[in-house]
């Protein structure tokens, strides 16, 4: 910890996920505050937090968790930090103030994450595994009302029966059909559409929301993104096509004006003017529709 105070302004900590990187830098930040009077500034939205809250008359330590992404490197986030690098070098020229940031030592690509999630499904949930197989085999689209076999097109019925029989699922029982339907709805709990939205993977978001009918407003349930929806994540990263799709599917539409303003602010703070324009248009429509 003493060495951290003597190092240059940026102090990265890279270890595998779950090894306590965040706890370590938080502990170091508390040590700097308690022993040397540093002010702790958590960085939430990006380098703009640093430039906005930087002070020259007081030692500060800025704490950044997962600076380039938790499991997937965000090229957009990386570019934003690069764009600010020159300004940050000038701000921290005296090396009194510090940045503590974490990075996983191994960052996976989306395919790796999907593969891990599918392996978990195969080992833990027969019904969810069956749901994924049906989505893959019926690559032109699968409707959950087909689980009642009389509602399935004749050309698809034999294939559907064969697959569910392989999983020992009896579609003549309503309870079995309902359990399987629930699995389609909760597939966004495996490869979370928040990750797809945050990464800008429009095809995955389209599949999860349109084909599988995932809950558009499901929020992350863990980590630093807890409570944040797909629309928030896409707005923050400036993924215009994903934002448009989510708004079209009524993402977060029943929320209040304060949250809509938050989405607009987070988009503009990160330099996503076009995304901001789309959100502003929807906010205007929202206010107009609720003024009667």
PDB file of C-alpha atoms in Angstrom:
ATOM      1  CA  UNK A   1       0.000   0.000   0.000  1.00  0.00           C
ATOM      2  CA  UNK A   2       2.855   2.360   0.747  1.00  0.00           C
ATOM      3  CA  UNK A   3       4.308   1.586  -2.690  1.00  0.00           C
ATOM      4  CA  UNK A   4       1.018   2.643  -4.280  1.00  0.00           C
ATOM      5  CA  UNK A   5       1.451   6.153  -2.889  1.00  0.00           C
ATOM      6  CA  UNK A   6       4.958   6.342  -4.374  1.00  0.00           C
ATOM      7  CA  UNK A   7       3.985   5.000  -7.822  1.00  0.00           C
ATOM      8  CA  UNK A   8       2.816   6.997 -10.838  1.00  0.00           C
ATOM      9  CA  UNK A   9      -0.772   8.238 -10.871  1.00  0.00           C
ATOM     10  CA  UNK A  10      -2.285   5.148 -12.570  1.00  0.00           C
ATOM     11  CA  UNK A  11      -2.149   1.878 -10.621  1.00  0.00           C
ATOM     12  CA  UNK A  12      -3.807  -1.075 -12.396  1.00  0.00           C
ATOM     13  CA  UNK A  13      -4.557  -4.352 -10.584  1.00  0.00           C
ATOM     14  CA  UNK A  14      -5.055  -7.390 -12.844  1.00  0.00           C
ATOM     15  CA  UNK A  15      -6.151 -10.755 -11.483  1.00  0.00           C
ATOM     16  CA  UNK A  16      -8.665 -13.443 -12.385  1.00  0.00           C
ATOM     17  CA  UNK A  17     -12.340 -12.780 -11.799  1.00  0.00           C
ATOM     18  CA  UNK A  18     -13.433 -13.459  -8.208  1.00  0.00           C
ATOM     19  CA  UNK A  19      -9.973 -13.027  -6.679  1.00  0.00           C
ATOM     20  CA  UNK A  20     -10.841  -9.860  -4.757  1.00  0.00           C
ATOM     21  CA  UNK A  21      -9.383  -7.165  -7.025  1.00  0.00           C
ATOM     22  CA  UNK A  22     -12.124  -4.684  -6.142  1.00  0.00           C
ATOM     23  CA  UNK A  23     -11.797  -5.340  -2.415  1.00  0.00           C
ATOM     24  CA  UNK A  24      -8.043  -4.785  -2.650  1.00  0.00           C
ATOM     25  CA  UNK A  25      -8.225  -1.403  -4.355  1.00  0.00           C
ATOM     26  CA  UNK A  26     -11.031  -0.273  -2.037  1.00  0.00           C
ATOM     27  CA  UNK A  27      -8.875  -1.232   0.945  1.00  0.00           C
ATOM     28  CA  UNK A  28      -5.907   0.675  -0.520  1.00  0.00           C
ATOM     29  CA  UNK A  29      -8.123   3.718  -1.132  1.00  0.00           C
ATOM     30  CA  UNK A  30      -9.310   3.646   2.493  1.00  0.00           C
ATOM     31  CA  UNK A  31      -5.698   3.410   3.664  1.00  0.00           C
ATOM     32  CA  UNK A  32      -4.745   6.465   1.595  1.00  0.00           C
ATOM     33  CA  UNK A  33      -7.698   8.356   3.022  1.00  0.00           C
ATOM     34  CA  UNK A  34      -7.123   7.401   6.654  1.00  0.00           C
ATOM     35  CA  UNK A  35      -3.355   7.870   6.711  1.00  0.00           C
ATOM     36  CA  UNK A  36      -2.742  10.631   4.171  1.00  0.00           C
ATOM     37  CA  UNK A  37      -6.063  12.448   3.896  1.00  0.00           C
ATOM     38  CA  UNK A  38      -6.898  11.430   0.334  1.00  0.00           C
ATOM     39  CA  UNK A  39     -10.440  12.056  -0.892  1.00  0.00           C
ATOM     40  CA  UNK A  40     -11.956   8.897  -2.458  1.00  0.00           C
ATOM     41  CA  UNK A  41     -13.802   9.463  -5.746  1.00  0.00           C
ATOM     42  CA  UNK A  42     -15.570   6.419  -7.269  1.00  0.00           C
ATOM     43  CA  UNK A  43     -15.657   6.518 -11.078  1.00  0.00           C
ATOM     44  CA  UNK A  44     -18.970   5.308 -12.479  1.00  0.00           C
ATOM     45  CA  UNK A  45     -19.522   6.720 -15.969  1.00  0.00           C
ATOM     46  CA  UNK A  46     -15.949   6.980 -17.261  1.00  0.00           C
ATOM     47  CA  UNK A  47     -13.007   9.395 -17.431  1.00  0.00           C
ATOM     48  CA  UNK A  48     -15.385  12.359 -17.500  1.00  0.00           C
ATOM     49  CA  UNK A  49     -15.969  11.714 -13.775  1.00  0.00           C
ATOM     50  CA  UNK A  50     -12.263  12.335 -13.190  1.00  0.00           C
ATOM     51  CA  UNK A  51     -12.085  15.579 -15.158  1.00  0.00           C
ATOM     52  CA  UNK A  52     -15.309  16.838 -13.550  1.00  0.00           C
ATOM     53  CA  UNK A  53     -14.300  16.146  -9.934  1.00  0.00           C
ATOM     54  CA  UNK A  54     -10.523  16.630 -10.060  1.00  0.00           C
ATOM     55  CA  UNK A  55      -9.132  19.071  -7.482  1.00  0.00           C
ATOM     56  CA  UNK A  56      -5.674  20.591  -7.333  1.00  0.00           C
ATOM     57  CA  UNK A  57      -5.805  21.655  -3.693  1.00  0.00           C
ATOM     58  CA  UNK A  58      -6.476  18.241  -2.138  1.00  0.00           C
ATOM     59  CA  UNK A  59      -5.024  14.737  -2.679  1.00  0.00           C
ATOM     60  CA  UNK A  60      -7.517  12.442  -4.368  1.00  0.00           C
ATOM     61  CA  UNK A  61      -7.726   8.775  -5.301  1.00  0.00           C
ATOM     62  CA  UNK A  62     -10.095   7.792  -8.121  1.00  0.00           C
ATOM     63  CA  UNK A  63     -11.377   4.206  -7.957  1.00  0.00           C
ATOM     64  CA  UNK A  64     -12.351   2.476 -11.225  1.00  0.00           C
ATOM     65  CA  UNK A  65     -13.701  -1.090 -11.214  1.00  0.00           C
ATOM     66  CA  UNK A  66     -13.343  -3.133 -14.444  1.00  0.00           C
ATOM     67  CA  UNK A  67     -11.967  -0.228 -16.436  1.00  0.00           C
ATOM     68  CA  UNK A  68     -12.176  -1.990 -19.830  1.00  0.00           C
ATOM     69  CA  UNK A  69     -15.019  -4.414 -19.132  1.00  0.00           C
ATOM     70  CA  UNK A  70     -15.827  -7.209 -16.722  1.00  0.00           C
ATOM     71  CA  UNK A  71     -15.825 -10.231 -19.051  1.00  0.00           C
ATOM     72  CA  UNK A  72     -15.867  -8.618 -22.489  1.00  0.00           C
ATOM     73  CA  UNK A  73     -13.505  -5.838 -23.547  1.00  0.00           C
ATOM     74  CA  UNK A  74     -15.606  -2.866 -24.595  1.00  0.00           C
ATOM     75  CA  UNK A  75     -13.870  -1.283 -27.572  1.00  0.00           C
ATOM     76  CA  UNK A  76     -15.979   1.819 -27.087  1.00  0.00           C
ATOM     77  CA  UNK A  77     -14.989   2.196 -23.430  1.00  0.00           C
ATOM     78  CA  UNK A  78     -11.362   1.587 -24.322  1.00  0.00           C
ATOM     79  CA  UNK A  79     -11.497   4.302 -26.979  1.00  0.00           C
ATOM     80  CA  UNK A  80     -13.097   6.764 -24.555  1.00  0.00           C
ATOM     81  CA  UNK A  81     -10.217   6.280 -22.105  1.00  0.00           C
ATOM     82  CA  UNK A  82      -7.723   6.685 -24.944  1.00  0.00           C
ATOM     83  CA  UNK A  83      -9.401   9.931 -26.004  1.00  0.00           C
ATOM     84  CA  UNK A  84      -9.011  11.282 -22.463  1.00  0.00           C
ATOM     85  CA  UNK A  85      -5.450  10.000 -21.961  1.00  0.00           C
ATOM     86  CA  UNK A  86      -3.696  13.240 -22.908  1.00  0.00           C
ATOM     87  CA  UNK A  87      -5.877  15.338 -20.612  1.00  0.00           C
ATOM     88  CA  UNK A  88      -5.400  12.870 -17.775  1.00  0.00           C
ATOM     89  CA  UNK A  89      -1.611  12.955 -18.222  1.00  0.00           C
ATOM     90  CA  UNK A  90      -1.701  16.726 -17.802  1.00  0.00           C
ATOM     91  CA  UNK A  91      -4.047  16.599 -14.797  1.00  0.00           C
ATOM     92  CA  UNK A  92      -1.926  14.050 -12.962  1.00  0.00           C
ATOM     93  CA  UNK A  93       1.438  15.602 -13.860  1.00  0.00           C
ATOM     94  CA  UNK A  94       2.374  16.136 -10.206  1.00  0.00           C
ATOM     95  CA  UNK A  95       1.608  12.457  -9.371  1.00  0.00           C
ATOM     96  CA  UNK A  96      -0.020  13.463  -6.095  1.00  0.00           C
ATOM     97  CA  UNK A  97      -3.459  12.247  -7.095  1.00  0.00           C
ATOM     98  CA  UNK A  98      -3.975   8.584  -7.980  1.00  0.00           C
ATOM     99  CA  UNK A  99      -6.147   6.296 -10.088  1.00  0.00           C
ATOM    100  CA  UNK A 100      -6.740   2.768  -8.805  1.00  0.00           C
ATOM    101  CA  UNK A 101      -8.289   0.501 -11.403  1.00  0.00           C
ATOM    102  CA  UNK A 102      -8.979  -3.202 -11.852  1.00  0.00           C
ATOM    103  CA  UNK A 103      -8.794  -5.430 -14.890  1.00  0.00           C
ATOM    104  CA  UNK A 104      -9.425  -9.171 -15.148  1.00  0.00           C
ATOM    105  CA  UNK A 105      -6.294 -11.038 -16.181  1.00  0.00           C
ATOM    106  CA  UNK A 106      -8.381 -13.062 -18.621  1.00  0.00           C
ATOM    107  CA  UNK A 107     -11.161 -11.420 -20.605  1.00  0.00           C
ATOM    108  CA  UNK A 108     -13.422 -13.654 -22.664  1.00  0.00           C
ATOM    109  CA  UNK A 109     -15.087 -12.895 -25.942  1.00  0.00           C
ATOM    110  CA  UNK A 110     -18.878 -13.265 -26.340  1.00  0.00           C
ATOM    111  CA  UNK A 111     -18.557 -16.718 -27.895  1.00  0.00           C
ATOM    112  CA  UNK A 112     -16.656 -17.996 -24.836  1.00  0.00           C
ATOM    113  CA  UNK A 113     -19.342 -16.639 -22.509  1.00  0.00           C
ATOM    114  CA  UNK A 114     -22.151 -18.195 -24.538  1.00  0.00           C
ATOM    115  CA  UNK A 115     -20.294 -21.509 -24.607  1.00  0.00           C
ATOM    116  CA  UNK A 116     -19.834 -21.504 -20.818  1.00  0.00           C
ATOM    117  CA  UNK A 117     -23.491 -20.684 -20.279  1.00  0.00           C
ATOM    118  CA  UNK A 118     -24.636 -23.451 -22.626  1.00  0.00           C
ATOM    119  CA  UNK A 119     -22.439 -25.978 -20.788  1.00  0.00           C
ATOM    120  CA  UNK A 120     -24.059 -24.886 -17.511  1.00  0.00           C
ATOM    121  CA  UNK A 121     -27.513 -25.355 -19.014  1.00  0.00           C
ATOM    122  CA  UNK A 122     -26.663 -28.824 -20.318  1.00  0.00           C
ATOM    123  CA  UNK A 123     -25.471 -29.950 -16.893  1.00  0.00           C
ATOM    124  CA  UNK A 124     -28.086 -28.214 -14.745  1.00  0.00           C
ATOM    125  CA  UNK A 125     -31.391 -27.898 -16.614  1.00  0.00           C
ATOM    126  CA  UNK A 126     -32.867 -30.460 -18.997  1.00  0.00           C
ATOM    127  CA  UNK A 127     -35.795 -28.167 -19.818  1.00  0.00           C
ATOM    128  CA  UNK A 128     -33.645 -25.158 -20.667  1.00  0.00           C
ATOM    129  CA  UNK A 129     -31.378 -27.375 -22.750  1.00  0.00           C
ATOM    130  CA  UNK A 130     -34.452 -28.542 -24.661  1.00  0.00           C
ATOM    131  CA  UNK A 131     -35.541 -24.914 -25.191  1.00  0.00           C
ATOM    132  CA  UNK A 132     -32.150 -24.051 -26.703  1.00  0.00           C
ATOM    133  CA  UNK A 133     -32.245 -27.119 -28.983  1.00  0.00           C
ATOM    134  CA  UNK A 134     -35.698 -26.121 -30.239  1.00  0.00           C
ATOM    135  CA  UNK A 135     -34.464 -22.577 -30.970  1.00  0.00           C
ATOM    136  CA  UNK A 136     -31.512 -23.953 -32.919  1.00  0.00           C
ATOM    137  CA  UNK A 137     -33.368 -26.673 -34.848  1.00  0.00           C
ATOM    138  CA  UNK A 138     -36.267 -24.390 -35.782  1.00  0.00           C
ATOM    139  CA  UNK A 139     -33.902 -21.735 -37.099  1.00  0.00           C
ATOM    140  CA  UNK A 140     -36.724 -19.943 -38.923  1.00  0.00           C
ATOM    141  CA  UNK A 141     -38.374 -19.238 -35.579  1.00  0.00           C
ATOM    142  CA  UNK A 142     -40.137 -21.184 -32.828  1.00  0.00           C
ATOM    143  CA  UNK A 143     -43.436 -20.246 -31.185  1.00  0.00           C
ATOM    144  CA  UNK A 144     -44.079 -21.459 -27.656  1.00  0.00           C
ATOM    145  CA  UNK A 145     -47.769 -22.023 -28.404  1.00  0.00           C
ATOM    146  CA  UNK A 146     -46.590 -24.914 -30.612  1.00  0.00           C
ATOM    147  CA  UNK A 147     -45.854 -26.798 -27.382  1.00  0.00           C
ATOM    148  CA  UNK A 148     -49.523 -27.644 -27.523  1.00  0.00           C
ATOM    149  CA  UNK A 149     -49.007 -29.992 -30.460  1.00  0.00           C
ATOM    150  CA  UNK A 150     -52.405 -29.334 -32.026  1.00  0.00           C
ATOM    151  CA  UNK A 151     -51.322 -25.699 -32.473  1.00  0.00           C
ATOM    152  CA  UNK A 152     -48.074 -26.588 -34.244  1.00  0.00           C
ATOM    153  CA  UNK A 153     -47.971 -26.608 -38.061  1.00  0.00           C
ATOM    154  CA  UNK A 154     -48.197 -30.137 -39.422  1.00  0.00           C
ATOM    155  CA  UNK A 155     -44.853 -29.753 -41.183  1.00  0.00           C
ATOM    156  CA  UNK A 156     -43.139 -29.084 -37.839  1.00  0.00           C
ATOM    157  CA  UNK A 157     -45.081 -31.366 -35.518  1.00  0.00           C
ATOM    158  CA  UNK A 158     -43.108 -34.583 -36.080  1.00  0.00           C
ATOM    159  CA  UNK A 159     -39.751 -32.857 -35.555  1.00  0.00           C
ATOM    160  CA  UNK A 160     -41.042 -31.178 -32.379  1.00  0.00           C
ATOM    161  CA  UNK A 161     -42.369 -34.458 -30.963  1.00  0.00           C
ATOM    162  CA  UNK A 162     -39.101 -36.235 -31.694  1.00  0.00           C
ATOM    163  CA  UNK A 163     -37.006 -33.582 -29.880  1.00  0.00           C
ATOM    164  CA  UNK A 164     -39.144 -33.362 -26.732  1.00  0.00           C
ATOM    165  CA  UNK A 165     -39.326 -37.159 -26.527  1.00  0.00           C
ATOM    166  CA  UNK A 166     -35.517 -37.257 -26.538  1.00  0.00           C
ATOM    167  CA  UNK A 167     -35.684 -35.103 -23.372  1.00  0.00           C
ATOM    168  CA  UNK A 168     -38.469 -37.244 -21.837  1.00  0.00           C
ATOM    169  CA  UNK A 169     -40.861 -34.290 -21.816  1.00  0.00           C
ATOM    170  CA  UNK A 170     -44.566 -35.115 -22.123  1.00  0.00           C
ATOM    171  CA  UNK A 171     -46.284 -32.252 -23.961  1.00  0.00           C
ATOM    172  CA  UNK A 172     -49.716 -33.769 -23.329  1.00  0.00           C
ATOM    173  CA  UNK A 173     -49.339 -32.532 -19.745  1.00  0.00           C
ATOM    174  CA  UNK A 174     -50.070 -28.842 -19.249  1.00  0.00           C
ATOM    175  CA  UNK A 175     -47.574 -28.585 -16.402  1.00  0.00           C
ATOM    176  CA  UNK A 176     -44.751 -29.835 -18.647  1.00  0.00           C
ATOM    177  CA  UNK A 177     -45.714 -27.324 -21.340  1.00  0.00           C
ATOM    178  CA  UNK A 178     -45.769 -24.463 -18.838  1.00  0.00           C
ATOM    179  CA  UNK A 179     -42.384 -25.414 -17.378  1.00  0.00           C
ATOM    180  CA  UNK A 180     -40.872 -25.465 -20.858  1.00  0.00           C
ATOM    181  CA  UNK A 181     -42.456 -22.102 -21.708  1.00  0.00           C
ATOM    182  CA  UNK A 182     -40.877 -20.620 -18.572  1.00  0.00           C
ATOM    183  CA  UNK A 183     -37.492 -21.859 -19.783  1.00  0.00           C
ATOM    184  CA  UNK A 184     -37.871 -19.895 -23.008  1.00  0.00           C
ATOM    185  CA  UNK A 185     -38.665 -16.764 -21.003  1.00  0.00           C
ATOM    186  CA  UNK A 186     -35.692 -17.167 -18.670  1.00  0.00           C
ATOM    187  CA  UNK A 187     -33.022 -17.874 -21.288  1.00  0.00           C
ATOM    188  CA  UNK A 188     -31.983 -14.250 -20.808  1.00  0.00           C
ATOM    189  CA  UNK A 189     -30.711 -15.387 -17.423  1.00  0.00           C
ATOM    190  CA  UNK A 190     -27.963 -17.349 -19.183  1.00  0.00           C
ATOM    191  CA  UNK A 191     -26.426 -15.109 -21.820  1.00  0.00           C
ATOM    192  CA  UNK A 192     -27.950 -11.979 -20.344  1.00  0.00           C
ATOM    193  CA  UNK A 193     -29.398  -9.628 -22.879  1.00  0.00           C
ATOM    194  CA  UNK A 194     -27.855  -6.869 -20.770  1.00  0.00           C
ATOM    195  CA  UNK A 195     -24.457  -8.141 -21.927  1.00  0.00           C
ATOM    196  CA  UNK A 196     -25.718  -8.344 -25.498  1.00  0.00           C
ATOM    197  CA  UNK A 197     -27.141  -4.835 -25.232  1.00  0.00           C
ATOM    198  CA  UNK A 198     -24.009  -3.467 -23.578  1.00  0.00           C
ATOM    199  CA  UNK A 199     -21.844  -5.026 -26.280  1.00  0.00           C
ATOM    200  CA  UNK A 200     -24.073  -3.818 -29.105  1.00  0.00           C
ATOM    201  CA  UNK A 201     -24.831  -7.324 -30.402  1.00  0.00           C
ATOM    202  CA  UNK A 202     -28.096  -6.437 -32.108  1.00  0.00           C
ATOM    203  CA  UNK A 203     -28.663  -9.931 -33.548  1.00  0.00           C
ATOM    204  CA  UNK A 204     -28.489 -11.515 -30.076  1.00  0.00           C
ATOM    205  CA  UNK A 205     -30.777  -8.854 -28.568  1.00  0.00           C
ATOM    206  CA  UNK A 206     -33.228  -9.358 -31.468  1.00  0.00           C
ATOM    207  CA  UNK A 207     -33.213 -13.132 -30.962  1.00  0.00           C
ATOM    208  CA  UNK A 208     -33.670 -12.976 -27.178  1.00  0.00           C
ATOM    209  CA  UNK A 209     -36.454 -10.406 -27.268  1.00  0.00           C
ATOM    210  CA  UNK A 210     -38.319 -11.158 -30.484  1.00  0.00           C
ATOM    211  CA  UNK A 211     -37.865 -14.918 -30.917  1.00  0.00           C
ATOM    212  CA  UNK A 212     -37.693 -16.059 -27.289  1.00  0.00           C
ATOM    213  CA  UNK A 213     -39.847 -13.258 -25.837  1.00  0.00           C
ATOM    214  CA  UNK A 214     -37.439 -12.432 -23.007  1.00  0.00           C
ATOM    215  CA  UNK A 215     -38.421  -9.793 -20.482  1.00  0.00           C
ATOM    216  CA  UNK A 216     -37.256  -6.512 -22.036  1.00  0.00           C
ATOM    217  CA  UNK A 217     -36.886  -4.857 -18.651  1.00  0.00           C
ATOM    218  CA  UNK A 218     -35.046  -7.607 -16.787  1.00  0.00           C
ATOM    219  CA  UNK A 219     -32.156  -6.071 -14.840  1.00  0.00           C
ATOM    220  CA  UNK A 220     -28.750  -7.399 -13.909  1.00  0.00           C
ATOM    221  CA  UNK A 221     -28.958  -9.076 -10.525  1.00  0.00           C
ATOM    222  CA  UNK A 222     -25.329  -8.974  -9.448  1.00  0.00           C
ATOM    223  CA  UNK A 223     -22.097  -6.994  -9.507  1.00  0.00           C
ATOM    224  CA  UNK A 224     -21.541  -3.317 -10.168  1.00  0.00           C
ATOM    225  CA  UNK A 225     -24.335  -3.314 -12.797  1.00  0.00           C
ATOM    226  CA  UNK A 226     -26.983  -4.605 -10.379  1.00  0.00           C
ATOM    227  CA  UNK A 227     -30.385  -3.099 -11.104  1.00  0.00           C
ATOM    228  CA  UNK A 228     -29.444  -1.726 -14.540  1.00  0.00           C
ATOM    229  CA  UNK A 229     -31.578  -2.657 -17.513  1.00  0.00           C
ATOM    230  CA  UNK A 230     -30.668  -3.488 -21.084  1.00  0.00           C
ATOM    231  CA  UNK A 231     -31.824  -0.032 -22.206  1.00  0.00           C
ATOM    232  CA  UNK A 232     -29.563   1.653 -19.650  1.00  0.00           C
ATOM    233  CA  UNK A 233     -26.570  -0.401 -20.766  1.00  0.00           C
ATOM    234  CA  UNK A 234     -27.178   0.258 -24.462  1.00  0.00           C
ATOM    235  CA  UNK A 235     -27.691   3.990 -23.830  1.00  0.00           C
ATOM    236  CA  UNK A 236     -24.500   4.182 -21.785  1.00  0.00           C
ATOM    237  CA  UNK A 237     -22.473   2.551 -24.575  1.00  0.00           C
ATOM    238  CA  UNK A 238     -24.171   4.437 -27.420  1.00  0.00           C
ATOM    239  CA  UNK A 239     -25.484   1.400 -29.306  1.00  0.00           C
ATOM    240  CA  UNK A 240     -28.069   3.274 -31.358  1.00  0.00           C
ATOM    241  CA  UNK A 241     -29.652   0.305 -33.146  1.00  0.00           C
ATOM    242  CA  UNK A 242     -30.027  -1.621 -29.874  1.00  0.00           C
ATOM    243  CA  UNK A 243     -31.576   1.409 -28.136  1.00  0.00           C
ATOM    244  CA  UNK A 244     -34.060   1.809 -30.994  1.00  0.00           C
ATOM    245  CA  UNK A 245     -35.018  -1.880 -30.841  1.00  0.00           C
ATOM    246  CA  UNK A 246     -35.490  -1.818 -27.069  1.00  0.00           C
ATOM    247  CA  UNK A 247     -37.605   1.334 -27.211  1.00  0.00           C
ATOM    248  CA  UNK A 248     -39.681  -0.212 -29.988  1.00  0.00           C
ATOM    249  CA  UNK A 249     -40.290  -3.188 -27.695  1.00  0.00           C
ATOM    250  CA  UNK A 250     -41.350  -0.839 -24.871  1.00  0.00           C
ATOM    251  CA  UNK A 251     -38.237  -1.251 -22.739  1.00  0.00           C
ATOM    252  CA  UNK A 252     -38.572   0.721 -19.492  1.00  0.00           C
ATOM    253  CA  UNK A 253     -41.628   2.465 -20.904  1.00  0.00           C
ATOM    254  CA  UNK A 254     -43.589   2.353 -17.646  1.00  0.00           C
ATOM    255  CA  UNK A 255     -40.906   4.177 -15.683  1.00  0.00           C
ATOM    256  CA  UNK A 256     -40.956   7.782 -14.548  1.00  0.00           C
ATOM    257  CA  UNK A 257     -39.487  10.859 -16.189  1.00  0.00           C
ATOM    258  CA  UNK A 258     -36.560  10.898 -13.772  1.00  0.00           C
ATOM    259  CA  UNK A 259     -35.251   7.566 -15.065  1.00  0.00           C
ATOM    260  CA  UNK A 260     -35.756   8.583 -18.693  1.00  0.00           C
ATOM    261  CA  UNK A 261     -33.723  11.711 -17.934  1.00  0.00           C
ATOM    262  CA  UNK A 262     -31.025   9.473 -16.420  1.00  0.00           C
ATOM    263  CA  UNK A 263     -30.834   7.477 -19.666  1.00  0.00           C
ATOM    264  CA  UNK A 264     -30.469  10.697 -21.656  1.00  0.00           C
ATOM    265  CA  UNK A 265     -27.797  12.017 -19.290  1.00  0.00           C
ATOM    266  CA  UNK A 266     -25.704   8.838 -19.334  1.00  0.00           C
ATOM    267  CA  UNK A 267     -25.805   8.772 -23.148  1.00  0.00           C
ATOM    268  CA  UNK A 268     -24.740  12.412 -23.499  1.00  0.00           C
ATOM    269  CA  UNK A 269     -22.080  12.208 -20.769  1.00  0.00           C
ATOM    270  CA  UNK A 270     -20.389   9.487 -22.776  1.00  0.00           C
ATOM    271  CA  UNK A 271     -20.548  11.484 -26.001  1.00  0.00           C
ATOM    272  CA  UNK A 272     -23.372   9.571 -27.706  1.00  0.00           C
ATOM    273  CA  UNK A 273     -25.261  12.485 -29.250  1.00  0.00           C
ATOM    274  CA  UNK A 274     -27.253  10.423 -31.770  1.00  0.00           C
ATOM    275  CA  UNK A 275     -28.413   8.076 -29.020  1.00  0.00           C
ATOM    276  CA  UNK A 276     -29.306  11.158 -26.979  1.00  0.00           C
ATOM    277  CA  UNK A 277     -31.419  12.497 -29.858  1.00  0.00           C
ATOM    278  CA  UNK A 278     -33.377   9.225 -30.043  1.00  0.00           C
ATOM    279  CA  UNK A 279     -33.950   9.200 -26.278  1.00  0.00           C
ATOM    280  CA  UNK A 280     -34.944  12.877 -26.302  1.00  0.00           C
ATOM    281  CA  UNK A 281     -37.552  12.167 -28.968  1.00  0.00           C
ATOM    282  CA  UNK A 282     -38.986   9.306 -26.904  1.00  0.00           C
ATOM    283  CA  UNK A 283     -38.972  11.429 -23.747  1.00  0.00           C
ATOM    284  CA  UNK A 284     -40.964  14.102 -25.577  1.00  0.00           C
ATOM    285  CA  UNK A 285     -43.481  11.466 -26.710  1.00  0.00           C
ATOM    286  CA  UNK A 286     -43.642  10.073 -23.172  1.00  0.00           C
ATOM    287  CA  UNK A 287     -44.321  13.481 -21.619  1.00  0.00           C
ATOM    288  CA  UNK A 288     -46.944  14.263 -24.234  1.00  0.00           C
ATOM    289  CA  UNK A 289     -48.748  10.952 -23.760  1.00  0.00           C
ATOM    290  CA  UNK A 290     -48.792  11.423 -19.975  1.00  0.00           C
ATOM    291  CA  UNK A 291     -49.970  15.019 -20.039  1.00  0.00           C
ATOM    292  CA  UNK A 292     -53.568  14.049 -20.686  1.00  0.00           C
TER     293      UNK A 292
END
